[in-house]
CSV table of C-alpha atoms in Angstrom, one decimal:
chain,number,residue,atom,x,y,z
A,1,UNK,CA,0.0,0.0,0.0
A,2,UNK,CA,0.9,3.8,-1.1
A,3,UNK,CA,-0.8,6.5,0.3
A,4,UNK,CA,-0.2,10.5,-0.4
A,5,UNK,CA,-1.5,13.5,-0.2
A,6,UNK,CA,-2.4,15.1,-3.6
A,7,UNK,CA,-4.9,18.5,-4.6
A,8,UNK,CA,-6.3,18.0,-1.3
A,9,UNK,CA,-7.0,14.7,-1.6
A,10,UNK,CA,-5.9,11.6,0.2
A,11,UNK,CA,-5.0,8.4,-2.3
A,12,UNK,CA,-4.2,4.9,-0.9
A,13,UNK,CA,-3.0,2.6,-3.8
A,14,UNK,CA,-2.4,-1.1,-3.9
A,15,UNK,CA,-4.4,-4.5,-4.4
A,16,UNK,CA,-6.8,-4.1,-2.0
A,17,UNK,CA,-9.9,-6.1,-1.0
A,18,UNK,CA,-12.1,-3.5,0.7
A,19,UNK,CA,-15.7,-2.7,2.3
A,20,UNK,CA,-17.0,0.9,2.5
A,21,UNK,CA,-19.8,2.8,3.3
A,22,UNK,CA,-19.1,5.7,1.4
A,23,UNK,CA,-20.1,6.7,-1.9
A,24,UNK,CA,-21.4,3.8,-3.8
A,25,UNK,CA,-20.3,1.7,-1.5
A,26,UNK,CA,-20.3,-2.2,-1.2
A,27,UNK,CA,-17.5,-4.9,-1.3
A,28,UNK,CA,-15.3,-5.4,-4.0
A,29,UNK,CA,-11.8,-5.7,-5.1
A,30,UNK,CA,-10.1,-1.6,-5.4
A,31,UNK,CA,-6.9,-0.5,-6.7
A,32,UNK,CA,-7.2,3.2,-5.0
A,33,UNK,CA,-9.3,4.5,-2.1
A,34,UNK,CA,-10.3,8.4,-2.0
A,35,UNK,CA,-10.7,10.6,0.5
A,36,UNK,CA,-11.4,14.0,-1.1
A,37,UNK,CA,-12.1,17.9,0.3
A,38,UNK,CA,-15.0,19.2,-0.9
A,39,UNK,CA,-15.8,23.2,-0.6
A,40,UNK,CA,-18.3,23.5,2.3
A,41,UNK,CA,-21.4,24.7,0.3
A,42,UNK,CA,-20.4,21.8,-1.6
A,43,UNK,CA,-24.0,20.9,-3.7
A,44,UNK,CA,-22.7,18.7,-6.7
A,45,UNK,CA,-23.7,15.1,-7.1
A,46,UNK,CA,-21.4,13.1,-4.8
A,47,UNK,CA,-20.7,10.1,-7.2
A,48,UNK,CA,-20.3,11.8,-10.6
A,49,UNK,CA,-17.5,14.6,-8.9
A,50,UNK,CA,-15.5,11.3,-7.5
A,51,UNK,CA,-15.8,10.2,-10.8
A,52,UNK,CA,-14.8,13.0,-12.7
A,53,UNK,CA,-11.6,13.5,-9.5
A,54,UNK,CA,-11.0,9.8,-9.7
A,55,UNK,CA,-10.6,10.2,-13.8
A,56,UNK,CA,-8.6,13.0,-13.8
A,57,UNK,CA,-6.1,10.7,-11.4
A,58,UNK,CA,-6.2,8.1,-13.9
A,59,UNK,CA,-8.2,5.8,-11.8
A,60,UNK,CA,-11.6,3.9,-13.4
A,61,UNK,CA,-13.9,2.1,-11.5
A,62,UNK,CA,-12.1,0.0,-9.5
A,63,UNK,CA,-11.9,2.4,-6.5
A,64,UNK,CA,-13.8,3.5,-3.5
A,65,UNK,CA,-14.8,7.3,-2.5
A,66,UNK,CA,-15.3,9.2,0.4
A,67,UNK,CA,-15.7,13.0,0.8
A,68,UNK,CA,-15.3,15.6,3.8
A,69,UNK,CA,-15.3,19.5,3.8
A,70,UNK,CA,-12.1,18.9,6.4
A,71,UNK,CA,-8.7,20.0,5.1
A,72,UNK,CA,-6.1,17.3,4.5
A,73,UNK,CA,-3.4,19.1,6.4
A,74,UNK,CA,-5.9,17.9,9.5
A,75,UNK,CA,-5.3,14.5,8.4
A,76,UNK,CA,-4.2,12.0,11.1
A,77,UNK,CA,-2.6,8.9,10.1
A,78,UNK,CA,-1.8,6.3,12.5
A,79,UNK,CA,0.2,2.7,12.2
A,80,UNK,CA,0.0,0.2,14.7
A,81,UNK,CA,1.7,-2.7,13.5
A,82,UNK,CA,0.6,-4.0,10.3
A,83,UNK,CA,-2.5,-1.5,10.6
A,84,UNK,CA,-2.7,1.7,9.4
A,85,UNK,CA,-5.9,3.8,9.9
A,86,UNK,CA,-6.6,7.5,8.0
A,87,UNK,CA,-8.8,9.9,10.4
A,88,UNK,CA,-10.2,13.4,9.0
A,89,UNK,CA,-12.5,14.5,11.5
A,90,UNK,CA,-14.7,17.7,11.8
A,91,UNK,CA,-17.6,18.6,14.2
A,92,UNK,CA,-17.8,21.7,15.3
A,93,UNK,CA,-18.6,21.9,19.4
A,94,UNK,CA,-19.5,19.5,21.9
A,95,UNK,CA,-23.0,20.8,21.7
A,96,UNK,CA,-23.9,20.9,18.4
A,97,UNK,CA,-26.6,18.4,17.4
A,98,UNK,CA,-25.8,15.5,15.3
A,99,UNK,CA,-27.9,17.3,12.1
A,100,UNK,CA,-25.1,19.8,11.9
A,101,UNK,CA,-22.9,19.7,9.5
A,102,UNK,CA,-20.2,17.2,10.6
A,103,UNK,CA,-18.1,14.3,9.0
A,104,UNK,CA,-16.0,11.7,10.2
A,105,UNK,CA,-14.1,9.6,7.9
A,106,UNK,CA,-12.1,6.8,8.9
A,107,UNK,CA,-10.0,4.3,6.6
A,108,UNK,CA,-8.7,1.2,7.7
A,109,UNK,CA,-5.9,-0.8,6.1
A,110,UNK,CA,-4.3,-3.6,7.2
A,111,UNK,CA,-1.3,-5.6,5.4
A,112,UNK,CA,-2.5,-9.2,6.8
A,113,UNK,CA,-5.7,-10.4,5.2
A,114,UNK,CA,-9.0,-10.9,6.0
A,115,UNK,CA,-12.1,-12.7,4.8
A,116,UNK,CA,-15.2,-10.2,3.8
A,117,UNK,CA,-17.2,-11.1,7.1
A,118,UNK,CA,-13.7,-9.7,9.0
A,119,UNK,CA,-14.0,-6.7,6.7
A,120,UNK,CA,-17.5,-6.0,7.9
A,121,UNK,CA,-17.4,-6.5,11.6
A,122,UNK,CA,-14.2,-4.2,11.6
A,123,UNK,CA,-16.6,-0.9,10.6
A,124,UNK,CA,-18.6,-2.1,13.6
A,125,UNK,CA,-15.4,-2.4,15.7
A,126,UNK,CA,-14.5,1.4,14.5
A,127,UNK,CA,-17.9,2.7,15.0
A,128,UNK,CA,-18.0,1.5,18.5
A,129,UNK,CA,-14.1,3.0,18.9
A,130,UNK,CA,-15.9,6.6,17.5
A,131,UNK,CA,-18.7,6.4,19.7
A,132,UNK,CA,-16.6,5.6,23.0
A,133,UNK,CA,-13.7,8.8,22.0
A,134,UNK,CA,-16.5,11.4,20.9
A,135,UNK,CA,-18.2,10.0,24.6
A,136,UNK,CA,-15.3,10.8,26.3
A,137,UNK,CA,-14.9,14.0,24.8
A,138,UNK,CA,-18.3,15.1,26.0
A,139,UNK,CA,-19.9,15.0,23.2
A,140,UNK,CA,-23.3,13.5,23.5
A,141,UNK,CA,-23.9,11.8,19.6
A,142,UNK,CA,-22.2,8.5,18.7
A,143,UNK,CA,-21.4,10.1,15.4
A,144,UNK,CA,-22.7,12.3,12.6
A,145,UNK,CA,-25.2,11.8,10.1
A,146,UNK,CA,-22.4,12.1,6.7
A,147,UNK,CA,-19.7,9.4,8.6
A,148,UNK,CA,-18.1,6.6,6.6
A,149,UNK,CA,-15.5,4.0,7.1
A,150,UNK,CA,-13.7,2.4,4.6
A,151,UNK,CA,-12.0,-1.2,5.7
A,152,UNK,CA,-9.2,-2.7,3.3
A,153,UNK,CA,-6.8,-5.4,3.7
A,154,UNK,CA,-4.2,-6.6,0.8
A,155,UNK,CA,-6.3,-8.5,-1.8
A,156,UNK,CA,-2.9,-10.8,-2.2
A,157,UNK,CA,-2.4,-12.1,1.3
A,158,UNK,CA,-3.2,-15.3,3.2
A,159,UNK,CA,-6.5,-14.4,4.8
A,160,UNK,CA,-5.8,-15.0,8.5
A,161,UNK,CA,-8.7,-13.2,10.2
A,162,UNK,CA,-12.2,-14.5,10.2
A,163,UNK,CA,-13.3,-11.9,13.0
A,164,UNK,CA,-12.1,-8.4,13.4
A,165,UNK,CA,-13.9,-8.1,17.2
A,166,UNK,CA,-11.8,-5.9,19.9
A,167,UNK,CA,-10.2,-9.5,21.2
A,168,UNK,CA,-8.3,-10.0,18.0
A,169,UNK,CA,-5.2,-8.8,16.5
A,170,UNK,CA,-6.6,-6.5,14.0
A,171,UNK,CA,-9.6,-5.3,15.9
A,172,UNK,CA,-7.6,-4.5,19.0
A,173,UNK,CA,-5.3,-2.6,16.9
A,174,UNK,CA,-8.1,-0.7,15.2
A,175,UNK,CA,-9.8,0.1,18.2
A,176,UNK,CA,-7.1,1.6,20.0
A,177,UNK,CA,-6.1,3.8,16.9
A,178,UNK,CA,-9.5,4.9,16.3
A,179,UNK,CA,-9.2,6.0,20.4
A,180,UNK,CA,-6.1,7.6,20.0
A,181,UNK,CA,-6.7,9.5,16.1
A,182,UNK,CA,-10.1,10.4,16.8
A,183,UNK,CA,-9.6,13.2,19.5
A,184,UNK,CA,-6.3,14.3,17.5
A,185,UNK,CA,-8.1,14.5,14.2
A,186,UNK,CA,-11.1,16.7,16.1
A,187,UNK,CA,-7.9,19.0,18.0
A,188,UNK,CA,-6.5,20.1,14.4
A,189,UNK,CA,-9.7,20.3,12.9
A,190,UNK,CA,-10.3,22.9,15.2
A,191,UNK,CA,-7.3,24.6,15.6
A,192,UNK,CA,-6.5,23.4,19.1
A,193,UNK,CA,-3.0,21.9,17.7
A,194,UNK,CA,-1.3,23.6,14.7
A,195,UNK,CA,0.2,21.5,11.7
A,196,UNK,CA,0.7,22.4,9.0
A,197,UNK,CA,1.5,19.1,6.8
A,198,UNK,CA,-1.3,15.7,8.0
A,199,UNK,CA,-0.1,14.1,11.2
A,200,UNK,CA,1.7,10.9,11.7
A,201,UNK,CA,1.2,8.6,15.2
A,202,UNK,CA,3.0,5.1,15.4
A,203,UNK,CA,2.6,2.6,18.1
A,204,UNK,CA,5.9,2.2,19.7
A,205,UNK,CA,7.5,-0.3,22.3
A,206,UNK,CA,10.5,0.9,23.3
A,207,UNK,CA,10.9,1.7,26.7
A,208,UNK,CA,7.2,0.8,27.4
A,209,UNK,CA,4.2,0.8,25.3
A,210,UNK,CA,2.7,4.4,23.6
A,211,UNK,CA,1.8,6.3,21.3
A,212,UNK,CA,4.4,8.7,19.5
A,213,UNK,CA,3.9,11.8,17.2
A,214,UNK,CA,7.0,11.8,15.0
A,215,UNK,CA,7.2,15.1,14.2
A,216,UNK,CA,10.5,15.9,11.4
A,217,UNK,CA,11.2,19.5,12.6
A,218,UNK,CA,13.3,19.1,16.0
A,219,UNK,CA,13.9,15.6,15.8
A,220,UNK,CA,16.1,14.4,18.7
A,221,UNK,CA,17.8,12.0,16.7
A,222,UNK,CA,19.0,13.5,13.6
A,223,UNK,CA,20.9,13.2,11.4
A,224,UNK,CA,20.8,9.8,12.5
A,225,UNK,CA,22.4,8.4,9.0
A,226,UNK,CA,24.2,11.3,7.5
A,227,UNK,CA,24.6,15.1,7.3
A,228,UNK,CA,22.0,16.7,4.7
A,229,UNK,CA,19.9,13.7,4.8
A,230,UNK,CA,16.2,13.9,4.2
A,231,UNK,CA,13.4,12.7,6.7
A,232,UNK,CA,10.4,13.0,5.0
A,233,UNK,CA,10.3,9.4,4.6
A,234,UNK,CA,11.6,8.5,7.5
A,235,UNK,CA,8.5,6.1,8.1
A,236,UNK,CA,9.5,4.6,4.8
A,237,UNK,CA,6.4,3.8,2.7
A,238,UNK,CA,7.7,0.9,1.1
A,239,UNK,CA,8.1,-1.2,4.7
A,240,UNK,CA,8.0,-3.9,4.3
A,241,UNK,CA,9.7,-4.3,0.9
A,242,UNK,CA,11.3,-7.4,2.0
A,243,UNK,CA,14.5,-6.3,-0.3
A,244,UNK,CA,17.6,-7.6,1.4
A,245,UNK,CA,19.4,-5.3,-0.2
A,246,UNK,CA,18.1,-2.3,2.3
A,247,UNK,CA,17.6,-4.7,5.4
A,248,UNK,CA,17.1,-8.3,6.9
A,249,UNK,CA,14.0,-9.9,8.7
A,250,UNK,CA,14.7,-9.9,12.4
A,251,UNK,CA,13.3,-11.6,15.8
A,252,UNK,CA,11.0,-8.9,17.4
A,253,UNK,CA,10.9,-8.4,21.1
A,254,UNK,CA,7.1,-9.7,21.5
A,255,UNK,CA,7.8,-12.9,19.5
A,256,UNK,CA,7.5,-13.5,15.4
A,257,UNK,CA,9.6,-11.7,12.9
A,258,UNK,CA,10.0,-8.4,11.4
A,259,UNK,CA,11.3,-6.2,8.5
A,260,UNK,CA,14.4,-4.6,9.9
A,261,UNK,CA,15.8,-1.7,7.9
A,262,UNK,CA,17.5,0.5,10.3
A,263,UNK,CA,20.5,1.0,7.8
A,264,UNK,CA,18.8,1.6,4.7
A,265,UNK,CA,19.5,5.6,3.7
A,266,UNK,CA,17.5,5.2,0.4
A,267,UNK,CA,15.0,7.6,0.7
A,268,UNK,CA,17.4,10.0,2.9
A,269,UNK,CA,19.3,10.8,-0.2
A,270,UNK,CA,17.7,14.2,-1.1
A,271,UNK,CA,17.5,13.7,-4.9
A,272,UNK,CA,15.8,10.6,-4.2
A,273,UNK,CA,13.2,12.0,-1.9
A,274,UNK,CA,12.7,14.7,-4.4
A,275,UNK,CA,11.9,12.2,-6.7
A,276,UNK,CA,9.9,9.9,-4.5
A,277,UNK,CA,7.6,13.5,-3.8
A,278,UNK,CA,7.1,13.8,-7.7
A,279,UNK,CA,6.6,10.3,-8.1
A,280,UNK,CA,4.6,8.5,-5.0
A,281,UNK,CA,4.3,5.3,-6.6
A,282,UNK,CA,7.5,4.9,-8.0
A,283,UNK,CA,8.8,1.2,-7.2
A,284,UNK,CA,11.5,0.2,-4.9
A,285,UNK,CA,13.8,-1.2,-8.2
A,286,UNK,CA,13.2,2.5,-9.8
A,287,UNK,CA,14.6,4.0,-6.4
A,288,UNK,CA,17.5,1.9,-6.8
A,289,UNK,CA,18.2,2.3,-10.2
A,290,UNK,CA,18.0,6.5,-9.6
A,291,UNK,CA,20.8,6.0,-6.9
A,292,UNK,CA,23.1,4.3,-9.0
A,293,UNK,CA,23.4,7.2,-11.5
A,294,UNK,CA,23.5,9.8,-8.6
């Protein structure tokens, strides 16, 4: 999976089988999801503009939509594990009725598969993860009338979860993302915390378990490869590219194995960032190939 940021709009491309309850929603095999800022007197017809945005991309069909009147700079993106979950999130006061104009738009993606049933019963594990942060918030609605999830998990891999509850490994994950994202999408939205680029939230282990905001201005640790380098990547979207080459699989603290690639400086070289920017879904063997003419 690739995701960026492009004319306000939030892509995630891969192979993806997927569940939404967006615009013309459903289940289906997707090569791109959307999640797309509209004006807020926004009156168009829903489908047709994702259409007519998704067309202009060079995507047909084979994709799934949603659409918000929240800016993507608000976006909060946050990995736990092997999933990922996208949060844009706008209501306007904790006593505004649930009529008002509100949207909450969570996407789900997860790198292990899941059967379609799994698919399903994780929107209900992320509404219930909504309805429990906006509760503790003080807000007095489980969610707003224009909210939609969209759940997808790689189309290509072994389909290991049958049940996507807040006992397993992918619902527990997606609940506690949803817990965390949720009041941090809301704090943006309304200007409580300042970004200015979407916001990035991974669930670390070292030195006890928590959340972390890696922020690339101020960074404690850099340059942690080389003088000059670039960070923008530094939560490298091509993990895990299993290219032993860049890094090796390792033994991980809680038991099974992961992608280690604390070496690799690929996307650190600044031409090859540059490039990576341009180019979000250039592949791993074009990356390469760019750094052996630099």
């Amino acid at each position: 999976m690739r995701y960026f940021v492009r004319d306000d709009t939030l892509f995630l491309r891969g192979r993806f089988r997927a569940a939404s309850t967006g615009v013309h929603g459903g289940i289906a095999d997707v090569t791109t999801i959307l999640n797309h800022t509209v004006p807020h007197d926004f009156e168009d017809e829903p489908g047709r503009h994702l259409e007519l945005l998704a067309a202009r991309h060079g995507v047909f069909r084979d994709y799934f939509g949603l659409m918000t009147a929240v800016r993507m700079h608000h976006l909060c993106v946050l990995q736990y594990d092997f999933v990922t979950v996208f949060i844009t999130a706008g209501v306007t006061n904790p006593t505004a009725p649930p009529t008002a104009p509100h949207t909450i738009n969570i996407i789900i993606h997860s790198r292990e598969g899941m059967v379609d049933s799994a698919l399903l019963e994780t929107i209900v594990t992320v509404t219930g993860a909504k309805a429990q942060a906006l509760h503790d918030l003080g807000y007095d609605f489980p969610g707003t009338t224009t909210d939609a999830v969209v759940v997808a998990c790689e189309r290509d891999a072994p389909r290991v979860y049958t049940y996507a509850g807040t006992l397993t490994g992918v619902g527990s994950r997606v609940h506690a993302a949803v817990l965390r994202g949720l009041p941090e999408a809301l704090a943006r939205q309304q200007g409580k915390i300042q970004r200015s680029e979407p916001s990035f939230f991974i669930y670390s282990r070292y030195g006890g378990e928590h959340w972390v905001e890696w922020q690339m201005e101020n960074c404690p640790y850099y340059p942690c490869h080389f003088p000059g380098q670039r960070c923008d990547y530094c939560y490298c979207p091509c993990y895990p590219c299993a290219d032993e080459e860049l890094g090796e699989w390792v033994d991980s603290s809680n038991g099974g194995r992961i992608w280690g690639c604390a070496d690799c400086t690929l996307l650190h070289v600044p031409q090859i960032a540059d490039y990576m920017k341009r180019n979000p879904e250039a592949a791993l063997a074009e990356l390469k190939r760019l750094r052996e003419r630099l």
